[in-house]
Amino acid sequence: GPLSGMASAMAAVSTPLTLFVPCDSPLVSAELGARLWAAKVKANASIAVARDSERYHPVFALMDTELAISARQYLQAQGRRIDRWFDTQVWIQVDCTDIAESFLNINRAEERDKLNARLTPSTTTRVQ
């Protein structure tokens, strides 16, 4: 699951923080990382997770890289749910409702095509 990938990524990097965003979310705002960082610092939290008006998005997160050890231990103890692991840490949810399009998830060709059509400017000119 996502936590296993996060633990592996944190174990592989040498930076004090690791920012996670899913590869199937093509519209991630350039503001996301800075917003998570600012809230994380202000709250003195180990993890900052993005949320919109409906729910939080656990795979859009900024974490202290040293949490790799805790995440691996949780997984080795047969823990699987990322939200339960979050609850063992000092974490916060950061309101990102104004950039909620960041959380758009593309999994099927139809979704990709619909997004491409929306983002591609029309080549026809309307004459009134």
Short mmCIF file of C-alpha atoms in Angstrom, two decimals:
data_model
loop_
_atom_site.label_atom_id
_atom_site.label_comp_id
_atom_site.label_asym_id
_atom_site.label_seq_id
_atom_site.Cartn_x
_atom_site.Cartn_y
_atom_site.Cartn_z
CA GLY A 1 0.00 0.00 0.00
CA PRO A 2 0.93 3.66 0.05
CA LEU A 3 2.71 3.50 3.41
CA SER A 4 5.08 0.82 2.17
CA GLY A 5 6.06 3.02 -0.76
CA MET A 6 6.46 6.01 1.53
CA ALA A 7 8.67 4.05 3.93
CA SER A 8 10.85 2.89 1.05
CA ALA A 9 11.15 6.39 -0.35
CA MET A 10 12.08 7.88 3.03
CA ALA A 11 14.73 5.18 3.50
CA ALA A 12 16.24 6.09 0.13
CA VAL A 13 16.56 9.86 0.52
CA SER A 14 19.03 11.93 2.50
CA THR A 15 16.90 15.03 3.01
CA PRO A 16 15.26 15.82 6.37
CA LEU A 17 11.80 16.07 4.77
CA THR A 18 10.05 14.02 2.12
CA LEU A 19 7.13 15.34 0.07
CA PHE A 20 4.71 12.77 -1.31
CA VAL A 21 2.28 13.22 -4.19
CA PRO A 22 0.82 10.40 -6.28
CA CYS A 23 2.02 9.94 -9.83
CA ASP A 24 -1.56 9.76 -11.15
CA SER A 25 -2.46 13.29 -10.01
CA PRO A 26 -1.25 15.54 -12.82
CA LEU A 27 -2.56 18.88 -11.53
CA VAL A 28 -0.63 19.22 -8.26
CA SER A 29 -0.34 22.87 -7.34
CA ALA A 30 3.14 24.37 -7.09
CA GLU A 31 1.95 25.81 -3.75
CA LEU A 32 1.31 22.44 -2.09
CA GLY A 33 4.78 21.72 -0.70
CA ALA A 34 5.29 25.19 0.74
CA ARG A 35 1.83 25.21 2.29
CA LEU A 36 2.37 21.83 3.94
CA TRP A 37 5.81 22.91 5.16
CA ALA A 38 4.56 26.17 6.69
CA ALA A 39 1.72 24.44 8.54
CA LYS A 40 4.00 21.61 9.68
CA VAL A 41 6.53 24.05 11.11
CA LYS A 42 3.86 26.18 12.79
CA ALA A 43 2.29 23.13 14.44
CA ASN A 44 5.62 21.45 15.20
CA ALA A 45 4.21 18.29 13.61
CA SER A 46 6.06 15.36 12.04
CA ILE A 47 3.54 15.00 9.22
CA ALA A 48 1.40 17.51 7.34
CA VAL A 49 -1.38 16.07 5.18
CA ALA A 50 -3.45 17.98 2.62
CA ARG A 51 -7.20 18.16 2.93
CA ASP A 52 -10.03 19.69 0.95
CA SER A 53 -13.54 20.57 2.12
CA GLU A 54 -14.61 16.90 2.10
CA ARG A 55 -11.70 14.82 3.41
CA TYR A 56 -8.00 14.54 3.89
CA HIS A 57 -5.71 13.02 1.26
CA PRO A 58 -3.07 10.88 2.99
CA VAL A 59 -0.86 10.46 -0.07
CA PHE A 60 -0.41 14.23 -0.37
CA ALA A 61 1.88 14.66 2.59
CA LEU A 62 5.09 16.17 3.87
CA MET A 63 6.89 14.03 6.44
CA ASP A 64 10.02 14.01 8.52
CA THR A 65 12.21 11.53 6.68
CA GLU A 66 13.29 9.92 9.95
CA LEU A 67 9.76 8.46 10.17
CA ALA A 68 10.91 5.72 7.79
CA ILE A 69 11.87 3.62 10.80
CA SER A 70 8.49 4.02 12.49
CA ALA A 71 6.64 3.30 9.24
CA ARG A 72 8.70 0.16 8.60
CA GLN A 73 8.11 -1.08 12.18
CA TYR A 74 4.37 -0.49 11.82
CA LEU A 75 4.32 -2.44 8.55
CA GLN A 76 6.39 -5.28 10.02
CA ALA A 77 3.85 -5.53 12.86
CA GLN A 78 1.22 -6.17 10.16
CA GLY A 79 -0.16 -2.64 10.26
CA ARG A 80 -1.59 -1.61 6.91
CA ARG A 81 -3.84 1.40 7.31
CA ILE A 82 -2.00 4.65 6.76
CA ASP A 83 -4.49 6.59 8.89
CA ARG A 84 -3.80 4.35 11.88
CA TRP A 85 -0.07 4.89 11.46
CA PHE A 86 -0.65 8.65 11.23
CA ASP A 87 -2.41 8.43 14.58
CA THR A 88 0.83 7.13 16.15
CA GLN A 89 2.58 10.34 15.03
CA VAL A 90 2.18 14.07 15.58
CA TRP A 91 0.33 15.02 12.41
CA ILE A 92 -1.89 17.76 11.11
CA GLN A 93 -4.34 18.26 8.29
CA VAL A 94 -3.75 21.33 6.16
CA ASP A 95 -6.64 23.04 4.39
CA CYS A 96 -5.96 23.02 0.66
CA THR A 97 -9.56 23.48 -0.47
CA ASP A 98 -8.55 26.35 -2.75
CA ILE A 99 -6.16 24.04 -4.64
CA ALA A 100 -8.39 20.95 -4.48
CA GLU A 101 -7.84 20.30 -8.18
CA SER A 102 -4.43 19.03 -7.06
CA PHE A 103 -6.19 15.90 -5.82
CA LEU A 104 -7.65 14.98 -9.20
CA ASN A 105 -6.76 11.36 -9.80
CA ILE A 106 -6.46 9.93 -13.32
CA ASN A 107 -6.70 6.14 -13.54
CA ARG A 108 -8.42 5.41 -16.84
CA ALA A 109 -7.91 6.42 -20.43
CA GLU A 110 -11.31 8.14 -20.47
CA GLU A 111 -10.33 10.32 -17.51
CA ARG A 112 -7.04 11.21 -19.20
CA ASP A 113 -8.80 12.06 -22.45
CA LYS A 114 -11.36 14.23 -20.67
CA LEU A 115 -8.61 16.13 -18.87
CA ASN A 116 -6.60 16.54 -22.07
CA ALA A 117 -9.64 17.95 -23.84
CA ARG A 118 -10.19 20.40 -21.01
CA LEU A 119 -6.57 21.55 -20.97
CA THR A 120 -6.01 21.74 -24.73
CA PRO A 121 -6.97 25.10 -26.21
CA SER A 122 -9.42 24.97 -29.05
CA THR A 123 -7.91 25.45 -32.47
CA THR A 124 -11.15 26.74 -33.92
CA THR A 125 -12.13 30.36 -33.73
CA ARG A 126 -15.72 31.29 -33.27
CA VAL A 127 -17.01 34.10 -35.41
CA GLN A 128 -20.02 35.91 -34.08
#
